[in-house]
PDB file of C-alpha atoms and ligand atoms in Angstrom:
ATOM      1  CA  UNK O  30     -68.034  56.895 -36.993  1.00  0.00           C
ATOM      2  CA  UNK O  31     -68.815  53.016 -36.678  1.00  0.00           C
ATOM      3  CA  UNK O  32     -65.952  50.742 -37.375  1.00  0.00           C
ATOM      4  CA  UNK O  33     -66.413  48.791 -40.817  1.00  0.00           C
ATOM      5  CA  UNK O  34     -67.674  45.294 -40.640  1.00  0.00           C
ATOM      6  CA  UNK O  35     -64.802  42.682 -40.862  1.00  0.00           C
ATOM      7  CA  UNK O  36     -64.952  40.683 -44.161  1.00  0.00           C
ATOM      8  CA  UNK O  37     -64.207  37.470 -42.458  1.00  0.00           C
ATOM      9  CA  UNK O  38     -66.629  37.842 -39.701  1.00  0.00           C
ATOM     10  CA  UNK O  39     -68.745  39.929 -37.474  1.00  0.00           C
ATOM     11  CA  UNK O  40     -69.226  43.597 -37.230  1.00  0.00           C
ATOM     12  CA  UNK O  41     -68.563  45.628 -34.214  1.00  0.00           C
ATOM     13  CA  UNK O  42     -70.031  44.231 -30.846  1.00  0.00           C
ATOM     14  CA  UNK O  43     -73.170  45.424 -29.536  1.00  0.00           C
ATOM     15  CA  UNK O  44     -73.781  46.423 -25.902  1.00  0.00           C
ATOM     16  CA  UNK O  45     -76.521  44.237 -24.046  1.00  0.00           C
ATOM     17  CA  UNK O  46     -78.801  45.534 -21.392  1.00  0.00           C
ATOM     18  CA  UNK O  47     -80.663  42.786 -19.509  1.00  0.00           C
ATOM     19  CA  UNK O  48     -83.210  44.365 -17.140  1.00  0.00           C
ATOM     20  CA  UNK O  49     -85.079  42.517 -14.414  1.00  0.00           C
ATOM     21  CA  UNK O  50     -85.829  39.572 -16.522  1.00  0.00           C
ATOM     22  CA  UNK O  51     -88.204  37.031 -15.223  1.00  0.00           C
ATOM     23  CA  UNK O  52     -89.517  33.772 -16.779  1.00  0.00           C
ATOM     24  CA  UNK O  53     -91.928  31.070 -15.206  1.00  0.00           C
ATOM     25  CA  UNK O  54     -92.767  27.807 -17.053  1.00  0.00           C
ATOM     26  CA  UNK O  55     -96.189  26.215 -16.593  1.00  0.00           C
ATOM     27  CA  UNK O  56     -96.643  22.556 -17.491  1.00  0.00           C
ATOM     28  CA  UNK O  57     -99.617  20.462 -16.208  1.00  0.00           C
ATOM     29  CA  UNK O  58    -100.322  22.001 -12.963  1.00  0.00           C
ATOM     30  CA  UNK O  59     -96.646  22.513 -12.269  1.00  0.00           C
ATOM     31  CA  UNK O  60     -95.058  26.052 -12.089  1.00  0.00           C
ATOM     32  CA  UNK O  61     -91.237  26.451 -12.460  1.00  0.00           C
ATOM     33  CA  UNK O  62     -89.737  29.727 -11.899  1.00  0.00           C
ATOM     34  CA  UNK O  63     -86.618  29.526 -14.230  1.00  0.00           C
ATOM     35  CA  UNK O  64     -85.467  33.035 -13.717  1.00  0.00           C
ATOM     36  CA  UNK O  65     -86.280  36.059 -11.490  1.00  0.00           C
ATOM     37  CA  UNK O  66     -85.141  39.625 -11.549  1.00  0.00           C
ATOM     38  CA  UNK O  67     -82.100  38.953 -13.723  1.00  0.00           C
ATOM     39  CA  UNK O  68     -80.253  42.134 -14.510  1.00  0.00           C
ATOM     40  CA  UNK O  69     -76.776  42.534 -16.393  1.00  0.00           C
ATOM     41  CA  UNK O  70     -75.244  45.127 -18.581  1.00  0.00           C
ATOM     42  CA  UNK O  71     -72.557  43.635 -20.953  1.00  0.00           C
ATOM     43  CA  UNK O  72     -70.454  46.299 -22.719  1.00  0.00           C
ATOM     44  CA  UNK O  73     -69.870  46.325 -26.563  1.00  0.00           C
ATOM     45  CA  UNK O  74     -67.155  43.977 -27.349  1.00  0.00           C
ATOM     46  CA  UNK O  75     -67.076  42.192 -23.896  1.00  0.00           C
ATOM     47  CA  UNK O  76     -66.956  38.615 -23.266  1.00  0.00           C
ATOM     48  CA  UNK O  77     -69.031  37.754 -20.270  1.00  0.00           C
ATOM     49  CA  UNK O  78     -69.587  34.259 -18.807  1.00  0.00           C
ATOM     50  CA  UNK O  79     -72.846  33.244 -17.211  1.00  0.00           C
ATOM     51  CA  UNK O  80     -71.799  30.529 -14.497  1.00  0.00           C
ATOM     52  CA  UNK O  81     -74.061  28.302 -12.451  1.00  0.00           C
ATOM     53  CA  UNK O  82     -75.190  24.859 -11.724  1.00  0.00           C
ATOM     54  CA  UNK O  83     -77.627  22.796 -13.874  1.00  0.00           C
ATOM     55  CA  UNK O  84     -81.180  24.199 -13.786  1.00  0.00           C
ATOM     56  CA  UNK O  85     -80.485  27.622 -12.693  1.00  0.00           C
ATOM     57  CA  UNK O  86     -81.996  29.386 -15.811  1.00  0.00           C
ATOM     58  CA  UNK O  87     -78.702  29.822 -18.040  1.00  0.00           C
ATOM     59  CA  UNK O  88     -80.264  28.498 -21.098  1.00  0.00           C
ATOM     60  CA  UNK O  89     -83.498  30.127 -20.339  1.00  0.00           C
ATOM     61  CA  UNK O  90     -81.853  33.533 -20.146  1.00  0.00           C
ATOM     62  CA  UNK O  91     -79.787  32.954 -23.241  1.00  0.00           C
ATOM     63  CA  UNK O  92     -82.981  31.914 -25.302  1.00  0.00           C
ATOM     64  CA  UNK O  93     -84.555  35.092 -24.028  1.00  0.00           C
ATOM     65  CA  UNK O  94     -81.501  37.179 -25.218  1.00  0.00           C
ATOM     66  CA  UNK O  95     -81.783  35.212 -28.584  1.00  0.00           C
ATOM     67  CA  UNK O  96     -85.461  36.266 -28.964  1.00  0.00           C
ATOM     68  CA  UNK O  97     -86.235  32.609 -29.234  1.00  0.00           C
ATOM     69  CA  UNK O  98     -88.320  32.756 -26.035  1.00  0.00           C
ATOM     70  CA  UNK O  99     -90.371  35.641 -24.615  1.00  0.00           C
ATOM     71  CA  UNK O 100     -89.745  36.974 -21.069  1.00  0.00           C
ATOM     72  CA  UNK O 101     -92.651  37.276 -18.679  1.00  0.00           C
ATOM     73  CA  UNK O 102     -91.069  40.160 -17.073  1.00  0.00           C
ATOM     74  CA  UNK O 103     -88.267  42.784 -17.776  1.00  0.00           C
ATOM     75  CA  UNK O 104     -86.514  43.717 -21.088  1.00  0.00           C
ATOM     76  CA  UNK O 105     -83.450  42.957 -23.009  1.00  0.00           C
ATOM     77  CA  UNK O 106     -81.854  45.434 -25.592  1.00  0.00           C
ATOM     78  CA  UNK O 107     -79.022  44.600 -27.941  1.00  0.00           C
ATOM     79  CA  UNK O 108     -77.372  47.571 -29.442  1.00  0.00           C
ATOM     80  CA  UNK O 109     -80.005  49.807 -27.929  1.00  0.00           C
ATOM     81  CA  UNK O 110     -82.914  47.917 -29.783  1.00  0.00           C
ATOM     82  CA  UNK O 111     -85.370  45.961 -27.742  1.00  0.00           C
ATOM     83  CA  UNK O 112     -85.353  42.104 -28.401  1.00  0.00           C
ATOM     84  CA  UNK O 113     -88.747  40.989 -29.699  1.00  0.00           C
ATOM     85  CA  UNK O 114     -87.728  37.829 -31.904  1.00  0.00           C
ATOM     86  CA  UNK O 115     -84.858  36.134 -33.505  1.00  0.00           C
ATOM     87  CA  UNK O 116     -82.395  38.264 -35.588  1.00  0.00           C
ATOM     88  CA  UNK O 117     -79.316  37.153 -37.731  1.00  0.00           C
ATOM     89  CA  UNK O 118     -77.634  39.944 -35.731  1.00  0.00           C
ATOM     90  CA  UNK O 119     -77.469  37.438 -32.864  1.00  0.00           C
ATOM     91  CA  UNK O 120     -75.583  34.192 -33.486  1.00  0.00           C
ATOM     92  CA  UNK O 121     -76.115  31.339 -31.295  1.00  0.00           C
ATOM     93  CA  UNK O 122     -73.847  28.290 -30.650  1.00  0.00           C
ATOM     94  CA  UNK O 123     -74.805  24.992 -28.845  1.00  0.00           C
ATOM     95  CA  UNK O 124     -73.250  22.071 -27.333  1.00  0.00           C
ATOM     96  CA  UNK O 125     -74.070  20.092 -30.390  1.00  0.00           C
ATOM     97  CA  UNK O 126     -72.831  21.998 -33.429  1.00  0.00           C
ATOM     98  CA  UNK O 127     -75.768  23.007 -35.636  1.00  0.00           C
ATOM     99  CA  UNK O 128     -74.905  21.969 -39.148  1.00  0.00           C
ATOM    100  CA  UNK O 129     -77.290  20.715 -41.818  1.00  0.00           C
ATOM    101  CA  UNK O 130     -75.867  17.197 -42.642  1.00  0.00           C
ATOM    102  CA  UNK O 131     -77.000  17.341 -46.379  1.00  0.00           C
ATOM    103  CA  UNK O 132     -74.884  20.322 -47.021  1.00  0.00           C
ATOM    104  CA  UNK O 133     -71.147  20.707 -47.445  1.00  0.00           C
ATOM    105  CA  UNK O 134     -69.133  22.707 -45.049  1.00  0.00           C
ATOM    106  CA  UNK O 135     -68.970  25.532 -47.371  1.00  0.00           C
ATOM    107  CA  UNK O 136     -72.677  25.568 -48.080  1.00  0.00           C
ATOM    108  CA  UNK O 137     -73.322  25.398 -44.394  1.00  0.00           C
ATOM    109  CA  UNK O 138     -71.416  28.454 -43.963  1.00  0.00           C
ATOM    110  CA  UNK O 139     -73.088  30.169 -46.836  1.00  0.00           C
ATOM    111  CA  UNK O 140     -76.637  29.363 -45.806  1.00  0.00           C
ATOM    112  CA  UNK O 141     -77.415  32.260 -43.699  1.00  0.00           C
ATOM    113  CA  UNK O 142     -75.940  35.008 -45.809  1.00  0.00           C
ATOM    114  CA  UNK O 143     -77.333  33.292 -48.926  1.00  0.00           C
ATOM    115  CA  UNK O 144     -80.768  33.404 -47.458  1.00  0.00           C
ATOM    116  CA  UNK O 145     -80.436  37.161 -46.486  1.00  0.00           C
ATOM    117  CA  UNK O 146     -79.082  38.064 -49.898  1.00  0.00           C
ATOM    118  CA  UNK O 147     -81.618  36.123 -51.824  1.00  0.00           C
ATOM    119  CA  UNK O 148     -84.366  37.785 -49.916  1.00  0.00           C
ATOM    120  CA  UNK O 149     -82.728  41.183 -50.830  1.00  0.00           C
ATOM    121  CA  UNK O 150     -81.440  40.622 -54.248  1.00  0.00           C
ATOM    122  CA  UNK O 151     -83.088  37.638 -55.908  1.00  0.00           C
ATOM    123  CA  UNK O 152     -79.692  36.676 -57.236  1.00  0.00           C
ATOM    124  CA  UNK O 153     -78.012  33.234 -57.468  1.00  0.00           C
ATOM    125  CA  UNK O 154     -74.218  33.744 -58.199  1.00  0.00           C
ATOM    126  CA  UNK O 155     -72.462  35.834 -55.645  1.00  0.00           C
ATOM    127  CA  UNK O 156     -68.701  35.895 -56.149  1.00  0.00           C
ATOM    128  CA  UNK O 157     -68.331  38.288 -53.323  1.00  0.00           C
ATOM    129  CA  UNK O 158     -69.902  35.771 -50.942  1.00  0.00           C
ATOM    130  CA  UNK O 159     -67.701  32.924 -52.501  1.00  0.00           C
ATOM    131  CA  UNK O 160     -64.677  34.884 -51.518  1.00  0.00           C
ATOM    132  CA  UNK O 161     -65.951  35.656 -48.056  1.00  0.00           C
ATOM    133  CA  UNK O 162     -66.800  32.079 -47.355  1.00  0.00           C
ATOM    134  CA  UNK O 163     -63.321  30.974 -48.487  1.00  0.00           C
ATOM    135  CA  UNK O 164     -61.827  33.534 -46.083  1.00  0.00           C
ATOM    136  CA  UNK O 165     -63.954  32.238 -43.305  1.00  0.00           C
ATOM    137  CA  UNK O 166     -63.142  28.550 -44.029  1.00  0.00           C
ATOM    138  CA  UNK O 167     -59.409  29.591 -43.865  1.00  0.00           C
ATOM    139  CA  UNK O 168     -60.065  31.583 -40.739  1.00  0.00           C
ATOM    140  CA  UNK O 169     -61.453  28.573 -38.790  1.00  0.00           C
ATOM    141  CA  UNK O 170     -58.669  26.201 -40.162  1.00  0.00           C
ATOM    142  CA  UNK O 171     -61.006  24.296 -42.551  1.00  0.00           C
ATOM    143  CA  UNK O 172     -59.657  25.630 -45.824  1.00  0.00           C
ATOM    144  CA  UNK O 173     -59.332  22.213 -47.428  1.00  0.00           C
ATOM    145  CA  UNK O 174     -62.625  21.019 -46.074  1.00  0.00           C
ATOM    146  CA  UNK O 175     -65.138  23.286 -47.817  1.00  0.00           C
ATOM    147  CA  UNK O 176     -66.493  20.302 -49.858  1.00  0.00           C
ATOM    148  CA  UNK O 177     -66.615  17.877 -46.907  1.00  0.00           C
ATOM    149  CA  UNK O 178     -69.810  16.930 -45.163  1.00  0.00           C
ATOM    150  CA  UNK O 179     -70.524  17.245 -41.519  1.00  0.00           C
ATOM    151  CA  UNK O 180     -70.193  13.438 -40.876  1.00  0.00           C
ATOM    152  CA  UNK O 181     -66.632  13.669 -42.463  1.00  0.00           C
ATOM    153  CA  UNK O 182     -65.538  16.250 -39.899  1.00  0.00           C
ATOM    154  CA  UNK O 183     -64.088  15.585 -36.326  1.00  0.00           C
ATOM    155  CA  UNK O 184     -65.845  16.955 -33.188  1.00  0.00           C
ATOM    156  CA  UNK O 185     -63.544  20.052 -33.079  1.00  0.00           C
ATOM    157  CA  UNK O 186     -63.863  20.607 -36.686  1.00  0.00           C
ATOM    158  CA  UNK O 187     -67.657  20.468 -36.591  1.00  0.00           C
ATOM    159  CA  UNK O 188     -67.493  23.138 -33.888  1.00  0.00           C
ATOM    160  CA  UNK O 189     -65.317  25.335 -35.888  1.00  0.00           C
ATOM    161  CA  UNK O 190     -67.618  24.854 -38.979  1.00  0.00           C
ATOM    162  CA  UNK O 191     -70.736  25.803 -36.863  1.00  0.00           C
ATOM    163  CA  UNK O 192     -68.546  28.916 -35.597  1.00  0.00           C
ATOM    164  CA  UNK O 193     -67.846  30.079 -39.165  1.00  0.00           C
ATOM    165  CA  UNK O 194     -71.652  29.599 -39.982  1.00  0.00           C
ATOM    166  CA  UNK O 195     -72.449  31.753 -36.903  1.00  0.00           C
ATOM    167  CA  UNK O 196     -69.848  34.553 -37.984  1.00  0.00           C
ATOM    168  CA  UNK O 197     -70.871  34.384 -41.644  1.00  0.00           C
ATOM    169  CA  UNK O 198     -74.067  36.391 -40.716  1.00  0.00           C
ATOM    170  CA  UNK O 199     -71.839  39.034 -39.159  1.00  0.00           C
ATOM    171  CA  UNK O 200     -73.532  39.002 -35.860  1.00  0.00           C
ATOM    172  CA  UNK O 201     -72.863  41.766 -33.376  1.00  0.00           C
ATOM    173  CA  UNK O 202     -73.545  39.344 -30.451  1.00  0.00           C
ATOM    174  CA  UNK O 203     -72.661  35.764 -30.136  1.00  0.00           C
ATOM    175  CA  UNK O 204     -74.547  33.554 -27.536  1.00  0.00           C
ATOM    176  CA  UNK O 205     -72.829  30.553 -26.674  1.00  0.00           C
ATOM    177  CA  UNK O 206     -74.625  27.783 -24.540  1.00  0.00           C
ATOM    178  CA  UNK O 207     -72.117  25.231 -22.897  1.00  0.00           C
ATOM    179  CA  UNK O 208     -70.683  24.890 -26.681  1.00  0.00           C
ATOM    180  CA  UNK O 209     -67.658  22.824 -25.591  1.00  0.00           C
ATOM    181  CA  UNK O 210     -69.228  20.670 -22.866  1.00  0.00           C
ATOM    182  CA  UNK O 211     -69.017  17.433 -24.789  1.00  0.00           C
ATOM    183  CA  UNK O 212     -65.516  17.725 -26.247  1.00  0.00           C
ATOM    184  CA  UNK O 213     -62.338  15.916 -24.718  1.00  0.00           C
ATOM    185  CA  UNK O 214     -60.054  18.126 -22.774  1.00  0.00           C
ATOM    186  CA  UNK O 215     -57.603  18.579 -25.327  1.00  0.00           C
ATOM    187  CA  UNK O 216     -59.917  19.644 -27.953  1.00  0.00           C
ATOM    188  CA  UNK O 217     -61.763  21.707 -25.674  1.00  0.00           C
ATOM    189  CA  UNK O 218     -58.432  23.518 -24.802  1.00  0.00           C
ATOM    190  CA  UNK O 219     -57.830  24.169 -28.379  1.00  0.00           C
ATOM    191  CA  UNK O 220     -61.378  25.370 -28.805  1.00  0.00           C
ATOM    192  CA  UNK O 221     -60.793  28.033 -25.914  1.00  0.00           C
ATOM    193  CA  UNK O 222     -57.705  29.354 -27.803  1.00  0.00           C
ATOM    194  CA  UNK O 223     -59.571  29.293 -31.008  1.00  0.00           C
ATOM    195  CA  UNK O 224     -62.534  31.281 -29.455  1.00  0.00           C
ATOM    196  CA  UNK O 225     -60.242  33.795 -27.820  1.00  0.00           C
ATOM    197  CA  UNK O 226     -58.192  34.240 -31.028  1.00  0.00           C
ATOM    198  CA  UNK O 227     -61.428  34.908 -33.115  1.00  0.00           C
ATOM    199  CA  UNK O 228     -62.774  37.294 -30.401  1.00  0.00           C
ATOM    200  CA  UNK O 229     -59.593  39.145 -30.222  1.00  0.00           C
ATOM    201  CA  UNK O 230     -59.847  39.801 -33.951  1.00  0.00           C
ATOM    202  CA  UNK O 231     -63.477  40.609 -34.217  1.00  0.00           C
ATOM    203  CA  UNK O 232     -64.617  41.930 -30.843  1.00  0.00           C
ATOM    204  CA  UNK O 233     -67.910  40.625 -31.257  1.00  0.00           C
ATOM    205  CA  UNK O 234     -69.790  40.727 -27.952  1.00  0.00           C
ATOM    206  CA  UNK O 235     -70.033  37.208 -26.622  1.00  0.00           C
ATOM    207  CA  UNK O 236     -72.324  35.854 -23.797  1.00  0.00           C
ATOM    208  CA  UNK O 237     -70.863  32.461 -22.790  1.00  0.00           C
ATOM    209  CA  UNK O 238     -73.005  30.098 -20.766  1.00  0.00           C
ATOM    210  CA  UNK O 239     -71.021  27.362 -18.619  1.00  0.00           C
ATOM    211  CA  UNK O 240     -71.159  25.409 -15.375  1.00  0.00           C
ATOM    212  CA  UNK O 241     -67.364  25.074 -15.445  1.00  0.00           C
ATOM    213  CA  UNK O 242     -65.672  27.554 -13.039  1.00  0.00           C
ATOM    214  CA  UNK O 243     -62.280  27.238 -14.785  1.00  0.00           C
ATOM    215  CA  UNK O 244     -63.625  27.739 -18.271  1.00  0.00           C
ATOM    216  CA  UNK O 245     -65.529  30.825 -17.172  1.00  0.00           C
ATOM    217  CA  UNK O 246     -62.424  32.356 -15.517  1.00  0.00           C
ATOM    218  CA  UNK O 247     -60.149  31.543 -18.408  1.00  0.00           C
ATOM    219  CA  UNK O 248     -62.555  33.124 -21.014  1.00  0.00           C
ATOM    220  CA  UNK O 249     -64.327  35.986 -19.395  1.00  0.00           C
ATOM    221  CA  UNK O 250     -63.651  39.714 -18.804  1.00  0.00           C
ATOM    222  CA  UNK O 251     -66.351  39.099 -16.083  1.00  0.00           C
ATOM    223  CA  UNK O 252     -68.209  36.163 -14.669  1.00  0.00           C
ATOM    224  CA  UNK O 253     -71.921  36.553 -13.672  1.00  0.00           C
ATOM    225  CA  UNK O 254     -72.629  34.012 -10.854  1.00  0.00           C
ATOM    226  CA  UNK O 255     -76.073  32.547 -11.220  1.00  0.00           C
ATOM    227  CA  UNK O 256     -78.177  30.443  -8.925  1.00  0.00           C
ATOM    228  CA  UNK O 257     -80.382  30.891  -5.699  1.00  0.00           C
ATOM    229  CA  UNK O 258     -83.926  30.505  -5.171  1.00  0.00           C
ATOM    230  CA  UNK O 259     -85.683  31.724  -7.260  1.00  0.00           C
ATOM    231  CA  UNK O 260     -82.607  31.531  -9.660  1.00  0.00           C
ATOM    232  CA  UNK O 261     -81.082  34.755 -10.847  1.00  0.00           C
ATOM    233  CA  UNK O 262     -77.911  36.637 -11.544  1.00  0.00           C
ATOM    234  CA  UNK O 263     -75.959  37.152  -8.181  1.00  0.00           C
ATOM    235  CA  UNK O 264     -72.553  38.594  -7.924  1.00  0.00           C
ATOM    236  CA  UNK O 265     -70.611  39.704 -11.013  1.00  0.00           C
ATOM    237  CA  UNK O 266     -66.865  39.176 -10.788  1.00  0.00           C
ATOM    238  CA  UNK O 267     -64.169  40.988 -12.738  1.00  0.00           C
ATOM    239  CA  UNK O 268     -61.599  38.822 -13.793  1.00  0.00           C
ATOM    240  CA  UNK O 269     -58.146  40.530 -13.600  1.00  0.00           C
ATOM    241  CA  UNK O 270     -56.127  38.222 -15.845  1.00  0.00           C
ATOM    242  CA  UNK O 271     -54.410  39.997 -18.664  1.00  0.00           C
ATOM    243  CA  UNK O 272     -54.826  38.998 -22.489  1.00  0.00           C
ATOM    244  CA  UNK O 273     -54.065  37.025 -24.416  1.00  0.00           C
ATOM    245  CA  UNK O 274     -54.814  34.244 -22.070  1.00  0.00           C
ATOM    246  CA  UNK O 275     -53.961  30.345 -22.442  1.00  0.00           C
ATOM    247  CA  UNK O 276     -54.288  27.177 -20.587  1.00  0.00           C
ATOM    248  CA  UNK O 277     -51.223  28.065 -18.537  1.00  0.00           C
ATOM    249  CA  UNK O 278     -52.957  30.837 -16.760  1.00  0.00           C
ATOM    250  CA  UNK O 279     -54.873  28.420 -14.581  1.00  0.00           C
ATOM    251  CA  UNK O 280     -51.778  27.995 -12.407  1.00  0.00           C
ATOM    252  CA  UNK O 281     -51.398  31.544 -11.743  1.00  0.00           C
ATOM    253  CA  UNK O 282     -52.197  33.268  -8.292  1.00  0.00           C
ATOM    254  CA  UNK O 283     -54.806  35.608  -9.940  1.00  0.00           C
ATOM    255  CA  UNK O 284     -56.521  32.795 -11.352  1.00  0.00           C
ATOM    256  CA  UNK O 285     -56.595  30.658  -8.054  1.00  0.00           C
ATOM    257  CA  UNK O 286     -57.809  33.777  -6.121  1.00  0.00           C
ATOM    258  CA  UNK O 287     -60.719  34.140  -8.729  1.00  0.00           C
ATOM    259  CA  UNK O 288     -61.559  30.529  -8.452  1.00  0.00           C
ATOM    260  CA  UNK O 289     -61.696  30.566  -4.532  1.00  0.00           C
ATOM    261  CA  UNK O 290     -64.032  33.527  -4.637  1.00  0.00           C
ATOM    262  CA  UNK O 291     -66.328  32.131  -7.163  1.00  0.00           C
ATOM    263  CA  UNK O 292     -66.494  28.831  -5.488  1.00  0.00           C
ATOM    264  CA  UNK O 293     -67.501  30.437  -2.275  1.00  0.00           C
ATOM    265  CA  UNK O 294     -70.200  32.364  -4.085  1.00  0.00           C
ATOM    266  CA  UNK O 295     -71.542  29.195  -5.629  1.00  0.00           C
ATOM    267  CA  UNK O 296     -71.638  27.416  -2.417  1.00  0.00           C
ATOM    268  CA  UNK O 297     -73.590  30.380  -0.764  1.00  0.00           C
ATOM    269  CA  UNK O 298     -76.141  30.473  -3.567  1.00  0.00           C
ATOM    270  CA  UNK O 299     -76.487  26.613  -3.048  1.00  0.00           C
ATOM    271  CA  UNK O 300     -77.176  27.007   0.628  1.00  0.00           C
ATOM    272  CA  UNK O 301     -79.689  29.660  -0.217  1.00  0.00           C
ATOM    273  CA  UNK O 302     -81.714  27.461  -2.640  1.00  0.00           C
TER     274      UNK O 302
HETATM  275  N1  LIG S  30     -89.662  24.535 -21.917  1.00  0.00           N
HETATM  276  C1  LIG S  30     -89.854  24.485 -20.546  1.00  0.00           C
HETATM  277  N2  LIG S  30     -90.872  23.926 -19.856  1.00  0.00           N
HETATM  278  C2  LIG S  30     -90.822  23.716 -18.603  1.00  0.00           C
HETATM  279  N3  LIG S  30     -89.874  23.883 -17.848  1.00  0.00           N
HETATM  280  C3  LIG S  30     -88.643  24.365 -18.347  1.00  0.00           C
HETATM  281  C4  LIG S  30     -88.496  24.614 -19.771  1.00  0.00           C
HETATM  282  N4  LIG S  30     -87.265  24.971 -20.094  1.00  0.00           N
HETATM  283  C5  LIG S  30     -86.651  24.997 -18.858  1.00  0.00           C
HETATM  284  N5  LIG S  30     -87.428  24.746 -17.808  1.00  0.00           N
HETATM  285  C6  LIG S  30     -86.964  24.474 -16.427  1.00  0.00           C
HETATM  286  O1  LIG S  30     -86.485  25.675 -16.120  1.00  0.00           O
HETATM  287  C7  LIG S  30     -85.385  25.662 -15.299  1.00  0.00           C
HETATM  288  C8  LIG S  30     -84.137  26.325 -15.807  1.00  0.00           C
HETATM  289  O2  LIG S  30     -83.749  25.622 -16.977  1.00  0.00           O
HETATM  290  P1  LIG S  30     -82.513  26.031 -17.827  1.00  0.00           P
HETATM  291  O3  LIG S  30     -82.677  27.403 -18.321  1.00  0.00           O
HETATM  292  O4  LIG S  30     -82.430  25.048 -19.030  1.00  0.00           O
HETATM  293  O5  LIG S  30     -81.299  25.797 -16.908  1.00  0.00           O
HETATM  294  P2  LIG S  30     -79.727  25.617 -17.203  1.00  0.00           P
HETATM  295  O6  LIG S  30     -79.461  25.898 -18.539  1.00  0.00           O
HETATM  296  O7  LIG S  30     -79.196  26.419 -16.100  1.00  0.00           O
HETATM  297  O8  LIG S  30     -79.491  24.167 -16.838  1.00  0.00           O
HETATM  298  C9  LIG S  30     -85.325  24.174 -14.974  1.00  0.00           C
HETATM  299  O9  LIG S  30     -85.904  23.938 -13.725  1.00  0.00           O
HETATM  300  C10 LIG S  30     -85.873  23.536 -16.157  1.00  0.00           C
HETATM  301  O10 LIG S  30     -86.474  22.190 -15.756  1.00  0.00           O
HETATM  302 MG1  LIG S  31     -78.761  24.775 -20.020  1.00  0.00          MG
END
């Protein structure tokens, strides 16, 4: 029997199968092979990082998984179903937190579920949704900020609000595209702890894109190293660090070994491209 959906967040995570995915962009007379033969199987509830230099097709792959961009070749299935377009079951988080500036934090979080329910029920008041939204605000440490507007929130708070908004639709898969890249080091460290804590409770499957080796090792169960020419997914490294993890893990022998290995792999793919 499937586990019940958590009231303050996602349902159980979905497995993802990426099979021989390719994408070529054509603009003017120019062809750019953004991705070729990318394959990866992500287990239900797993946190996998896609790591590679700028331009190696990370965002392209994430958009294909999200259903925001069609692949030219290959297939993606999420929870056994082929991806053919966007779905509220797949939440996406970007480097710039996507919040509607004209809505309060609370109404930003409610936006997705409200739209879903309105389509189903045509009802306006929804005390259950109010309770769930209050629980989510509390969960992301914004209990006192439900009425605040995005411009009144700090960088880290905006990220947590966007996170709550993504979780409000109870996705079985979260796709994160370099979400903390623009944050200062201390806020970033806090967001890592926050992300791992949320993931530990909900076990939503997460695919996390980054170009930062340390971030990939600190977060991931596995790290898929991307690059090469044409760009694709190369080796997939198991990260043997235990959980829970925190910033102190970067000084451990296991961490340093993983970093050495991944550095060498990235250098090899650079040499081949
Ligand atoms: N819409 C587009 N039109 C043309 N080229 C694109 C488009 N999107 C991405 N590309 C190209 O595809 C390649 C991969 O881009 P991207 O997936 O954004 O890489 P990454 O996220 O790893 O930095 C790059 O060379 C980029 O310029
Ligand atoms: Mg990108």
